[in-house]
């Protein structure tokens, strides 16, 4: 029951207090409220603590109700549902002096109750509309449970599969990462934040967190300003272009300065250069962590640095609550800076309509009737299928036949309901709500067609299940192995030095191949990072990468395995041959001694002596059950001036016997620059559906604006010269066309 009586009463009070609910009045209303607030109450808005409904960092016990009633807390994380937020909000609104409502935030990263594939999986769909739809659904479910704000999208570019949090991001490419970041912001925030089913988004982790040394989480990042501006900043700028209302500063230091105390990134770039007027929340105690970083002497010093640098809200650290008043009195922090932080936070609350009706997100009927709607689950099933990537398919092992006499399903993840929804799965159910692969395939095969053995665990060394697994593999027409990582093996604080399939799973794969030398074997992978599959590619026929596919993962996967959905996903991260190649990504620099194609063995070239330079699977790679032919590449001109646009087009034909999607990718290469340029750069993509035999022309427009980069003087511009250009199915190609960019 909505709190109608209460909210109508409040509506009356809010109008009396001048809360008109009109966007044009927000700023004036913020000022009017600020004028009534004490310094302690303004500081209170910069304080955030955790509820007990989840734990997403080291436990810090706090007396939440006390701080709320005193007006010494402005926001909470990990508190949701009507039951979990009503009393807290009531205490803020009806028991504190000014009744300023709380902001409730939670990590709704790839779904709240209905869980979608992990973000690295959703990225592999290259489907911006799908990504927007999934985040819109996530906002529907989250806002129905009292959540006003999600700590997403994570837009950290990463090129290191050792880093567990590569699973949460868009992958290795700047352009794609930027487009994906925008799609999430649009989905979460919708077109009107004052609606009760829209929530604040949060671009995180600002900045360069994905460049952690040695792929170890929270580790140091060091890079040139050029690398920062050309690779790690653009996806954050893109979220601002999409209207993102909040940012989260990161844990890592950048070039010696922790990013939660980094004035250069937070004020000089974010506020001054980009004109950002949202607010910045720290990561979980990341302000305090400047002490172990060796950048702050103590909590008070950390508070001084964080606030002066531009972190507006202290998540879980207590240092703003404890020290800001003193710092202001001592002249170490300017009161105006704290007031600016408070202003930004209050403005966000006005935009959400919380002053008009602080209980608008607290509605038991809506909470009870929103989660798991059939259309949400249908979208989750589509997302699982669309995010899967067919890495190899020798002997056309896939799709499977529904008429097979028997198919053996083997592996620790065949019947899994627990890991399948991945890390950062908010309130996703791990006890059985998710559709396992086994349940999914049971829609296609009868019980007597299915053989099953777990074979082994993900990590344990116990081989006692091998015999049964090998035995049933020998009885079956075809074999499907469902293996990979546990969901806890990626995500936060989950970096790995060994990126192979964990445990004794590889050993079981080998034994099953030895027992079935000529049978079709498919490996279905659940994992949160690129894996080193160098041993498996020759042992199995097909490899289907399904990431952690979410609540409907088993159903979506079965749709792909049996051909109801023709796989269309393509990698947004490179799969290395081994961890020694890392960092490895598609558009590294050419070096002065590239390996000559004509003589790959030539001495004194930039190569390894024990492995090729090339990865196992490249960025943009993904197979289909059909085949596509690219032909008739055209450029509207071989010259481009600074104020014109060039059109590049290609014809794509579905030459196979199955309808399907193809993701065409536009790449350019700036051959000579005042700084060296990547060997190729993604500058466009289009996911196009082609019936069997059908042809379509795909075209892209390129302008000088698309070719800009930061040079050694940090000037963002473009330089005349030769640009190679191509439209291809993946990043594995040689350019054969070019144009000249000329001054007018
Ligand atoms: C965690 C994560 C961050 C998350 C925050 C709140 O430490 O780094 O991504 O949003 O704390 O849970």
XYZ file of C-alpha atoms and ligand atoms in Angstrom:
756
model
C 0.000 0.000 0.000
C 1.574 3.331 -1.012
C 1.848 5.675 1.893
C -0.830 7.808 0.193
C -2.116 9.635 3.249
C 1.417 10.243 4.441
C 2.708 11.294 1.071
C -0.238 13.624 0.450
C 0.370 15.186 3.837
C 4.022 15.541 2.950
C 3.144 16.983 -0.399
C 1.264 19.688 1.488
C 4.170 20.246 3.861
C 6.682 20.253 1.038
C 4.710 22.920 -0.782
C 4.558 24.938 2.447
C 8.333 24.510 2.688
C 8.551 25.718 -0.901
C 9.226 22.284 -2.445
C 7.308 22.774 -5.662
C 8.766 19.740 -7.394
C 9.565 21.870 -10.406
C 13.046 21.397 -11.836
C 13.498 25.101 -12.380
C 13.023 25.635 -8.648
C 15.479 23.006 -7.407
C 18.504 25.307 -7.140
C 16.554 27.990 -5.266
C 15.075 25.366 -2.968
C 18.527 23.976 -2.252
C 19.722 27.462 -1.315
C 16.675 28.044 0.862
C 17.316 24.771 2.677
C 21.054 25.406 3.006
C 20.243 28.741 4.656
C 18.466 26.860 7.431
C 21.173 24.235 7.920
C 23.863 24.310 10.585
C 27.435 23.511 9.585
C 27.091 20.122 11.270
C 23.987 19.363 9.198
C 25.789 20.363 5.993
C 28.649 18.051 6.941
C 26.053 15.379 7.713
C 25.015 15.284 4.048
C 28.579 14.244 3.111
C 28.415 11.149 5.329
C 27.391 7.681 4.103
C 27.178 4.449 6.093
C 26.068 0.927 5.329
C 22.887 -0.857 6.286
C 22.926 -4.508 7.271
C 21.178 -5.820 4.144
C 24.429 -6.640 2.406
C 28.142 -6.257 3.016
C 30.371 -4.935 0.247
C 33.566 -4.126 2.088
C 35.332 -4.472 5.450
C 32.692 -4.344 8.218
C 32.419 -1.025 10.093
C 29.753 -1.012 12.808
C 27.976 2.372 13.018
C 25.086 3.764 15.049
C 23.010 4.645 12.018
C 19.812 5.723 13.747
C 21.733 8.094 16.005
C 23.489 9.773 13.103
C 20.270 9.958 11.121
C 18.283 11.601 13.918
C 21.131 14.055 14.556
C 21.194 14.962 10.855
C 24.763 13.605 10.684
C 24.177 11.190 7.796
C 22.982 11.944 4.268
C 23.061 8.573 2.521
C 23.191 4.845 3.085
C 24.338 1.897 1.037
C 23.200 -1.712 1.411
C 19.751 -0.806 2.752
C 16.718 -1.652 0.633
C 13.194 -3.071 0.541
C 10.251 -1.324 2.173
C 11.067 -3.048 5.444
C 14.720 -2.108 5.185
C 14.297 1.579 4.363
C 10.978 2.811 5.748
C 12.062 3.228 9.378
C 15.383 4.733 8.372
C 13.713 7.259 6.078
C 11.051 7.984 8.693
C 13.761 8.732 11.242
C 15.437 11.127 8.805
C 12.268 12.852 7.651
C 10.239 12.950 10.850
C 12.798 12.834 13.672
C 15.722 14.964 12.478
C 15.576 18.751 12.819
C 15.130 19.599 9.133
C 13.731 16.301 7.858
C 16.184 15.969 4.979
C 15.551 12.579 3.309
C 18.235 9.932 3.023
C 19.633 8.693 -0.281
C 19.739 4.882 -0.523
C 22.410 3.418 -2.815
C 23.217 -0.165 -3.776
C 25.402 -2.047 -6.244
C 22.844 -2.880 -8.906
C 25.424 -3.676 -11.562
C 23.829 -6.244 -13.864
C 20.379 -6.587 -12.337
C 18.757 -6.404 -8.900
C 16.518 -9.500 -8.545
C 16.399 -10.526 -12.209
C 20.111 -10.906 -12.892
C 21.533 -10.438 -16.370
C 24.897 -11.697 -17.634
C 27.875 -10.072 -15.966
C 28.846 -6.791 -17.595
C 31.742 -8.271 -19.561
C 29.167 -10.669 -20.986
C 26.572 -7.992 -21.771
C 29.355 -6.041 -23.489
C 29.969 -9.043 -25.760
C 26.461 -8.582 -27.164
C 27.595 -5.237 -28.667
C 23.886 -4.432 -28.327
C 23.458 -0.981 -26.792
C 19.675 -1.226 -26.797
C 19.851 -4.555 -24.931
C 22.238 -3.031 -22.382
C 19.931 -0.058 -21.902
C 16.933 -2.380 -21.557
C 18.625 -4.543 -18.926
C 19.622 -1.520 -16.856
C 16.114 -0.088 -17.213
C 14.727 -3.355 -15.789
C 17.333 -3.270 -13.035
C 16.144 0.243 -12.145
C 12.508 -0.912 -12.131
C 13.275 -3.705 -9.657
C 15.700 -1.666 -7.524
C 13.467 1.429 -7.258
C 10.577 -0.836 -6.252
C 12.679 -1.768 -3.215
C 13.530 1.701 -1.976
C 16.781 2.121 -3.895
C 17.411 5.623 -5.309
C 20.952 5.183 -6.628
C 23.091 2.463 -8.124
C 26.885 2.335 -8.067
C 27.061 1.623 -11.781
C 28.129 1.682 -14.607
C 31.672 0.566 -14.010
C 33.511 1.953 -17.051
C 37.080 1.020 -16.167
C 38.956 -0.001 -19.306
C 41.000 -3.124 -18.572
C 43.538 -5.104 -20.588
C 44.601 -7.515 -17.872
C 42.624 -10.746 -17.302
C 44.449 -11.316 -14.026
C 42.346 -8.447 -12.616
C 39.122 -9.893 -11.217
C 37.141 -6.734 -11.876
C 37.588 -7.000 -15.632
C 34.335 -8.972 -15.228
C 32.419 -5.810 -14.241
C 33.482 -3.608 -17.107
C 33.045 -3.132 -20.856
C 36.422 -4.631 -21.858
C 39.538 -3.214 -23.492
C 38.294 -0.690 -26.004
C 37.767 3.018 -25.429
C 35.124 3.626 -28.094
C 33.022 0.580 -27.216
C 33.466 1.215 -23.490
C 32.232 4.771 -23.951
C 29.166 3.728 -25.917
C 28.325 1.032 -23.376
C 28.720 3.455 -20.455
C 26.194 5.807 -22.066
C 23.704 2.970 -22.586
C 23.794 2.008 -18.892
C 23.304 5.613 -17.748
C 20.291 6.020 -20.024
C 18.806 2.766 -18.744
C 19.251 3.494 -15.040
C 18.296 7.193 -15.122
C 15.614 7.028 -17.802
C 14.334 10.303 -19.197
C 13.000 11.763 -15.952
C 14.691 11.288 -12.591
C 11.616 12.550 -10.777
C 9.788 9.355 -11.771
C 9.717 6.689 -9.043
C 11.185 4.024 -11.340
C 14.337 5.891 -12.252
C 17.507 5.929 -10.179
C 20.784 7.849 -10.081
C 23.651 6.204 -11.939
C 27.272 6.422 -10.802
C 30.293 6.336 -13.117
C 33.032 4.347 -11.410
C 35.872 3.953 -10.443
C 37.349 7.302 -11.273
C 40.008 6.764 -12.606
C 42.334 4.218 -14.231
C 41.488 1.535 -11.647
C 41.622 -1.088 -14.415
C 45.306 -0.434 -15.056
C 46.360 -1.972 -11.721
C 49.955 -3.105 -11.756
C 50.267 -6.901 -12.240
C 46.484 -7.163 -12.418
C 46.362 -7.097 -8.623
C 43.292 -5.350 -7.259
C 43.723 -1.946 -5.519
C 47.307 -1.838 -6.891
C 49.264 1.110 -8.176
C 48.583 2.649 -11.574
C 51.217 4.585 -13.445
C 50.758 6.103 -16.872
C 51.439 9.150 -18.977
C 48.827 11.870 -19.053
C 48.425 11.038 -22.738
C 47.505 7.429 -21.942
C 45.117 8.643 -19.229
C 43.406 11.050 -21.600
C 43.337 8.798 -24.654
C 42.312 5.549 -22.965
C 40.993 5.760 -19.391
C 39.157 9.096 -19.218
C 36.951 8.993 -22.361
C 34.399 6.431 -21.066
C 33.849 8.630 -17.978
C 33.393 11.720 -20.143
C 30.894 9.716 -22.210
C 28.791 9.004 -19.115
C 28.662 12.749 -18.425
C 27.480 13.307 -22.011
C 24.690 10.833 -21.143
C 23.836 12.824 -18.001
C 25.285 10.655 -15.239
C 24.377 12.213 -11.904
C 27.197 10.864 -9.709
C 30.780 9.631 -9.843
C 32.712 7.328 -7.561
C 36.397 7.921 -6.882
C 38.623 4.860 -6.862
C 40.988 2.969 -4.542
C 44.122 3.095 -6.665
C 46.841 5.673 -6.646
C 47.539 7.268 -10.027
C 51.114 8.401 -10.632
C 51.723 8.667 -6.907
C 48.453 10.383 -5.921
C 45.495 8.319 -4.646
C 42.476 8.884 -6.877
C 40.280 9.625 -3.823
C 42.508 12.587 -3.054
C 43.529 13.534 -6.562
C 42.826 17.181 -7.263
C 44.072 16.882 -10.853
C 41.487 14.283 -11.851
C 38.637 15.325 -9.540
C 38.772 19.103 -9.762
C 40.993 20.114 -12.675
C 39.540 17.580 -15.114
C 36.129 16.483 -13.777
C 34.922 19.845 -12.465
C 36.917 22.495 -14.295
C 37.564 20.930 -17.689
C 34.372 18.920 -17.987
C 32.160 21.265 -15.929
C 30.685 18.387 -13.979
C 27.980 19.411 -11.485
C 27.014 16.062 -10.030
C 28.545 14.766 -6.824
C 31.452 12.402 -6.175
C 31.218 9.643 -3.594
C 34.368 7.905 -2.411
C 34.716 4.193 -2.745
C 34.321 2.148 0.425
C 36.700 3.798 2.980
C 38.908 4.897 0.092
C 39.492 8.299 1.746
C 40.873 6.642 4.892
C 42.999 4.395 2.724
C 45.191 7.353 1.840
C 46.812 6.622 5.211
C 48.141 3.179 4.204
C 48.834 4.624 0.765
C 51.273 6.853 2.617
C 49.598 10.010 1.389
C 47.709 11.091 4.565
C 49.152 11.179 8.069
C 45.888 10.267 9.809
C 42.096 10.330 9.432
C 41.894 14.080 9.826
C 44.566 14.608 7.181
C 42.745 12.175 4.883
C 39.507 14.137 5.347
C 41.315 17.365 4.487
C 42.846 15.910 1.342
C 39.655 14.177 0.192
C 37.364 17.182 0.570
C 39.854 19.649 -0.899
C 40.468 17.329 -3.844
C 36.764 17.098 -4.686
C 35.328 13.987 -3.031
C 31.912 15.185 -1.864
C 30.774 12.155 0.150
C 32.680 9.780 2.430
C 31.498 6.172 2.019
C 31.989 4.329 5.303
C 35.121 6.215 6.313
C 33.700 8.432 9.155
C 36.493 10.960 8.587
C 34.174 13.644 7.222
C 31.811 13.239 10.168
C 34.663 13.293 12.660
C 37.004 16.002 11.312
C 35.463 18.404 8.764
C 34.162 20.886 11.371
C 37.566 21.053 13.039
C 39.331 21.373 9.668
C 37.086 24.292 8.748
C 37.698 25.966 12.116
C 41.448 25.509 11.598
C 41.201 26.973 8.115
C 42.469 23.773 6.491
C 39.255 23.233 4.564
C 37.232 26.137 3.236
C 33.611 26.004 4.457
C 32.501 26.939 0.941
C 33.936 23.671 -0.355
C 31.924 21.632 2.129
C 28.836 23.681 1.279
C 29.413 22.992 -2.407
C 29.556 19.271 -1.655
C 26.363 19.480 0.392
C 24.677 21.483 -2.376
C 25.494 18.850 -5.005
C 24.125 16.090 -2.808
C 20.909 17.982 -1.967
C 20.377 18.783 -5.653
C 20.455 15.073 -6.473
C 17.808 14.432 -3.807
C 15.611 17.185 -5.255
C 16.002 15.737 -8.752
C 14.745 12.388 -7.439
C 11.677 14.097 -5.970
C 12.598 12.995 -2.458
C 11.718 16.363 -0.932
C 8.271 16.288 -2.465
C 7.704 12.745 -1.307
C 10.525 11.005 0.620
C 8.510 7.780 0.636
C 7.830 7.597 -3.107
C 10.234 4.647 -3.498
C 8.656 2.891 -0.496
C 5.620 1.036 -1.756
C 4.905 -2.487 -0.596
C 2.487 -3.216 -3.453
C 5.061 -2.156 -6.019
C 7.791 -4.114 -4.259
C 5.646 -7.245 -4.219
C 4.567 -7.013 -7.843
C 7.669 -5.807 -9.685
C 10.427 -8.387 -9.303
C 10.826 -11.216 -11.825
C 8.081 -9.984 -14.148
C 7.772 -12.395 -17.102
C 9.018 -9.717 -19.484
C 12.075 -9.175 -17.263
C 12.883 -12.873 -17.311
C 12.347 -12.980 -21.071
C 14.833 -10.143 -21.490
C 17.292 -11.994 -19.229
C 16.979 -15.071 -21.426
C 17.585 -12.984 -24.567
C 20.556 -11.278 -22.889
C 22.115 -14.615 -21.924
C 21.892 -15.869 -25.499
C 22.997 -12.594 -27.053
C 26.012 -12.261 -24.725
C 27.389 -15.725 -25.424
C 30.372 -15.976 -27.766
C 31.056 -18.988 -29.958
C 34.863 -19.100 -29.807
C 35.332 -22.192 -31.950
C 33.136 -24.757 -33.658
C 35.191 -27.473 -35.349
C 33.292 -30.152 -37.262
C 30.162 -28.093 -36.700
C 29.835 -29.717 -33.335
C 27.206 -27.087 -32.579
C 24.267 -26.705 -32.773
C 23.271 -29.920 -31.051
C 20.442 -32.011 -32.432
C 17.238 -32.390 -30.441
C 17.022 -35.866 -31.927
C 20.344 -37.050 -30.583
C 20.068 -40.494 -29.017
C 21.963 -39.253 -25.990
C 24.055 -36.272 -24.936
C 26.367 -36.410 -21.914
C 26.468 -33.245 -19.806
C 29.511 -33.236 -17.571
C 31.081 -30.717 -15.209
C 30.645 -28.873 -11.916
C 28.552 -26.113 -13.501
C 25.977 -28.224 -15.362
C 23.400 -28.079 -12.562
C 24.681 -24.895 -10.953
C 22.228 -22.295 -9.595
C 24.780 -20.583 -7.357
C 27.654 -19.293 -9.510
C 25.610 -18.776 -12.657
C 24.503 -15.252 -11.661
C 28.115 -14.161 -11.235
C 29.715 -11.630 -8.873
C 28.072 -8.358 -7.784
C 24.680 -9.989 -8.232
C 22.807 -7.613 -5.860
C 19.737 -9.535 -4.568
C 19.863 -12.197 -7.213
C 18.776 -15.577 -5.855
C 21.493 -18.223 -5.553
C 19.276 -20.951 -4.108
C 17.419 -22.172 -7.143
C 15.614 -19.301 -8.895
C 18.237 -19.188 -11.643
C 17.740 -21.627 -14.518
C 20.710 -23.993 -14.640
C 22.168 -25.257 -17.921
C 20.725 -28.659 -17.062
C 17.230 -27.213 -16.658
C 17.710 -25.228 -19.852
C 18.642 -28.203 -21.994
C 15.749 -30.170 -20.498
C 13.480 -27.981 -22.619
C 15.132 -29.510 -25.701
C 15.958 -33.089 -24.758
C 13.861 -35.727 -23.040
C 15.186 -37.286 -19.829
C 16.207 -40.465 -21.595
C 18.333 -38.484 -24.017
C 20.359 -36.880 -21.227
C 23.330 -38.413 -19.382
C 24.819 -36.440 -16.499
C 27.851 -36.552 -14.254
C 29.393 -33.757 -12.223
C 32.865 -35.223 -12.690
C 34.653 -32.906 -10.287
C 34.361 -29.675 -8.335
C 35.558 -26.275 -9.586
C 38.548 -26.111 -7.270
C 38.857 -29.297 -5.228
C 41.437 -31.934 -6.279
C 39.099 -34.887 -5.763
C 39.143 -37.096 -8.898
C 36.685 -39.653 -7.549
C 34.015 -38.437 -9.981
C 36.164 -38.953 -13.060
C 35.301 -42.591 -13.631
C 31.548 -42.034 -13.777
C 32.002 -39.004 -16.039
C 34.240 -40.893 -18.443
C 31.851 -43.829 -18.431
C 28.804 -41.798 -19.414
C 30.832 -39.860 -21.980
C 31.518 -43.128 -23.779
C 27.802 -43.972 -23.913
C 26.739 -40.665 -25.466
C 26.479 -39.471 -29.080
C 27.815 -36.049 -28.093
C 29.435 -34.554 -25.030
C 28.904 -31.139 -23.455
C 31.257 -30.016 -20.680
C 30.041 -27.134 -18.524
C 33.018 -25.837 -16.615
C 34.803 -22.670 -15.534
C 35.330 -20.469 -12.494
C 33.355 -19.960 -9.311
C 31.661 -16.543 -9.239
C 33.947 -15.516 -6.346
C 37.029 -16.019 -8.556
C 36.379 -12.729 -10.337
C 35.008 -9.397 -9.172
C 36.528 -7.378 -6.339
C 39.679 -8.599 -4.572
C 39.690 -11.667 -6.879
C 42.778 -11.374 -9.075
C 44.438 -14.568 -10.343
C 48.038 -15.164 -11.389
C 47.005 -18.325 -13.245
C 44.206 -17.713 -15.738
C 43.602 -21.302 -16.776
C 40.366 -23.164 -16.139
C 40.787 -23.806 -12.415
C 41.320 -27.030 -10.492
C 41.334 -30.455 -12.111
C 38.705 -29.562 -14.716
C 41.395 -29.418 -17.454
C 42.541 -32.886 -16.474
C 39.009 -34.235 -16.793
C 38.657 -32.584 -20.219
C 41.798 -34.364 -21.368
C 40.654 -37.728 -20.039
C 37.276 -37.415 -21.682
C 38.902 -36.645 -25.022
C 41.238 -39.639 -24.596
C 38.215 -41.859 -23.945
C 36.329 -40.415 -26.949
C 38.898 -39.611 -29.654
C 36.353 -39.072 -32.431
C 33.295 -37.755 -30.653
C 32.019 -34.155 -30.768
C 32.917 -32.425 -27.529
C 31.635 -28.951 -26.665
C 33.082 -26.921 -23.823
C 30.628 -24.403 -22.321
C 32.536 -21.885 -20.187
C 31.276 -19.915 -17.187
C 33.940 -17.424 -16.131
C 34.481 -13.759 -15.296
C 37.640 -13.046 -17.291
C 39.510 -14.123 -20.423
C 41.039 -17.547 -19.714
C 44.125 -19.238 -21.106
C 42.494 -21.989 -23.202
C 45.672 -22.980 -25.056
C 45.377 -26.592 -23.926
C 41.650 -26.918 -24.467
C 41.343 -25.551 -28.018
C 42.849 -28.766 -29.414
C 41.016 -31.092 -27.051
C 37.451 -29.977 -27.770
C 35.552 -29.205 -30.938
C 33.378 -26.280 -29.853
C 33.876 -23.647 -27.167
C 30.900 -21.516 -26.139
C 31.784 -18.653 -23.767
C 28.693 -17.847 -21.678
C 30.382 -15.783 -18.926
C 28.112 -15.868 -15.874
C 24.837 -15.669 -17.797
C 22.417 -14.742 -15.030
C 18.972 -15.771 -13.790
C 17.910 -17.190 -17.151
C 21.423 -18.263 -18.094
C 20.673 -21.947 -18.516
C 17.714 -21.223 -20.772
C 19.594 -18.736 -22.947
C 22.541 -21.104 -23.200
C 20.306 -23.988 -24.268
C 18.747 -21.736 -26.919
C 22.247 -21.301 -28.362
C 23.334 -24.929 -27.943
C 20.295 -26.186 -29.868
C 20.290 -23.412 -32.468
C 17.100 -21.633 -31.435
C 19.364 -18.608 -31.135
C 22.243 -18.308 -33.574
C 25.226 -17.086 -31.484
C 26.173 -13.491 -32.330
C 28.367 -12.319 -29.436
C 31.895 -11.044 -30.017
C 34.725 -10.595 -27.526
C 35.377 -7.161 -26.074
C 38.538 -8.466 -24.393
C 41.466 -10.382 -25.851
C 41.984 -14.012 -24.799
C 45.756 -14.529 -24.471
C 47.662 -17.720 -25.239
C 49.142 -17.467 -21.778
C 49.382 -15.022 -18.909
C 52.912 -14.139 -19.981
C 51.509 -12.147 -22.896
C 49.536 -9.852 -20.533
C 48.801 -6.978 -20.966
C 47.650 -7.817 -24.441
C 44.978 -6.044 -26.459
C 44.112 -5.594 -30.091
C 45.457 -2.118 -30.626
C 48.897 -2.055 -29.110
C 51.587 0.082 -30.783
C 53.557 -1.193 -33.760
C 57.033 -0.662 -32.219
C 60.122 0.070 -34.290
C 60.738 -3.623 -34.899
C 57.417 -5.250 -35.722
C 57.547 -8.853 -36.856
C 57.660 -8.802 -40.679
C 54.842 -10.797 -42.237
C 57.166 -11.934 -44.957
C 59.639 -13.398 -42.504
C 58.111 -14.019 -39.070
C 61.316 -15.700 -37.893
C 63.552 -12.750 -38.717
C 65.920 -11.885 -35.898
C 65.906 -8.772 -33.765
C 62.169 -8.198 -33.920
C 59.641 -7.484 -31.176
C 58.647 -11.078 -30.496
C 58.802 -13.810 -27.826
C 61.062 -16.781 -28.299
C 58.552 -19.144 -26.692
C 55.153 -18.045 -28.027
C 53.658 -16.047 -30.886
C 52.732 -12.386 -30.286
C 49.182 -13.091 -31.403
C 46.511 -13.984 -28.826
C 44.380 -17.107 -28.843
C 41.174 -15.152 -29.579
C 41.187 -11.524 -30.673
C 39.051 -8.555 -29.693
C 35.902 -8.647 -31.833
C 36.074 -12.417 -32.407
C 32.899 -14.486 -32.343
C 31.544 -17.191 -34.665
C 28.032 -17.879 -35.898
C 26.252 -21.034 -37.082
C 26.005 -19.317 -40.424
C 28.714 -17.482 -42.391
C 28.975 -13.898 -43.530
C 30.835 -12.501 -46.490
C 32.051 -8.889 -46.639
C 32.345 -7.393 -50.092
C 32.277 -4.208 -52.091
C 33.979 -1.940 -49.544
C 33.504 1.656 -50.659
C 34.681 5.092 -49.551
C 32.733 8.161 -50.599
C 36.085 9.854 -51.248
C 39.785 9.208 -50.810
C 40.126 12.672 -49.236
C 38.599 14.093 -46.071
C 38.811 17.734 -45.065
C 38.466 18.972 -41.500
C 34.883 20.081 -41.883
C 33.457 17.302 -44.050
C 32.424 13.720 -43.444
C 33.423 10.572 -45.268
C 31.170 7.581 -45.768
C 32.538 4.047 -45.618
C 30.312 1.138 -46.568
C 30.465 -2.584 -47.145
C 28.023 -5.234 -48.283
C 27.520 -8.152 -45.940
C 25.923 -11.353 -47.210
C 24.656 -14.239 -45.119
C 26.191 -17.067 -47.126
C 25.136 -19.853 -44.783
C 21.847 -21.638 -44.201
C 20.750 -19.969 -40.994
C 19.482 -16.476 -40.212
C 21.658 -14.569 -37.801
C 23.165 -11.342 -36.475
C 26.555 -10.054 -37.557
C 28.491 -7.287 -35.785
C 30.347 -5.219 -38.369
C 33.215 -3.204 -36.945
C 34.755 -0.022 -38.345
C 38.488 0.432 -37.703
C 40.903 3.209 -38.618
C 44.676 3.561 -38.327
C 46.382 6.946 -38.118
C 49.559 5.942 -39.916
C 51.820 8.801 -38.793
C 51.225 11.073 -35.822
C 53.075 13.562 -33.643
C 52.825 10.741 -31.110
C 52.709 7.094 -32.121
C 49.185 5.860 -32.711
C 47.548 2.444 -32.111
C 47.812 0.022 -35.028
C 44.030 0.179 -35.300
C 41.159 1.798 -33.453
C 37.490 0.842 -33.331
C 35.443 3.853 -34.423
C 32.045 2.321 -35.137
C 30.033 -0.889 -35.093
C 26.631 -2.098 -36.218
C 24.795 -5.296 -35.282
C 22.793 -6.276 -38.336
C 20.321 -9.146 -38.816
C 20.547 -11.079 -42.075
C 18.284 -13.856 -43.214
C 20.078 -16.711 -44.953
C 21.068 -15.555 -48.432
C 20.278 -11.934 -47.609
C 22.679 -9.055 -48.256
C 22.717 -5.645 -46.627
C 24.947 -2.641 -46.989
C 26.334 -1.314 -43.736
C 27.724 2.191 -43.739
C 29.506 4.507 -41.321
C 30.252 8.206 -41.387
C 33.694 9.368 -40.367
C 34.700 12.976 -39.671
C 37.859 14.631 -38.414
C 36.195 14.811 -34.985
C 36.252 11.020 -34.795
C 40.007 10.970 -35.363
C 41.104 13.308 -32.574
C 43.555 12.338 -29.850
C 45.709 14.024 -27.187
C 49.205 14.766 -28.442
C 52.340 15.219 -26.355
C 51.305 18.769 -25.393
C 47.890 17.411 -24.251
C 46.197 19.234 -27.103
C 43.108 17.349 -28.309
C 43.184 17.510 -32.060
C 43.642 15.694 -35.343
C 46.582 15.849 -37.743
C 46.486 15.697 -41.549
C 47.874 12.549 -43.127
C 47.035 9.050 -44.248
C 44.397 7.047 -42.415
C 43.815 3.405 -43.177
C 40.215 2.263 -42.848
C 38.289 -1.019 -42.858
C 34.955 -2.570 -41.960
C 35.566 -6.073 -40.666
C 34.035 -8.917 -38.612
C 36.808 -8.721 -36.016
C 40.074 -6.921 -35.247
C 42.077 -9.647 -37.004
C 42.660 -8.223 -40.493
C 45.080 -6.246 -42.657
C 44.078 -2.822 -43.933
C 43.740 -2.508 -47.694
C 42.061 0.890 -47.991
C 42.959 4.409 -46.900
C 42.077 8.079 -47.259
C 43.949 11.342 -46.815
C 42.899 13.814 -44.177
C 43.800 17.194 -45.638
C 43.694 20.742 -44.358
C 40.886 22.662 -46.027
C 33.210 -1.659 -3.199
C 33.499 -1.462 -4.672
C 32.581 -0.504 -5.358
C 31.213 -0.570 -4.713
C 31.344 -0.049 -3.292
C 30.013 -0.108 -2.541
O 34.409 -1.697 -2.489
O 34.829 -1.077 -5.007
O 32.559 -0.853 -6.746
O 30.291 0.219 -5.445
O 32.333 -0.742 -2.559
O 29.617 -1.422 -2.356
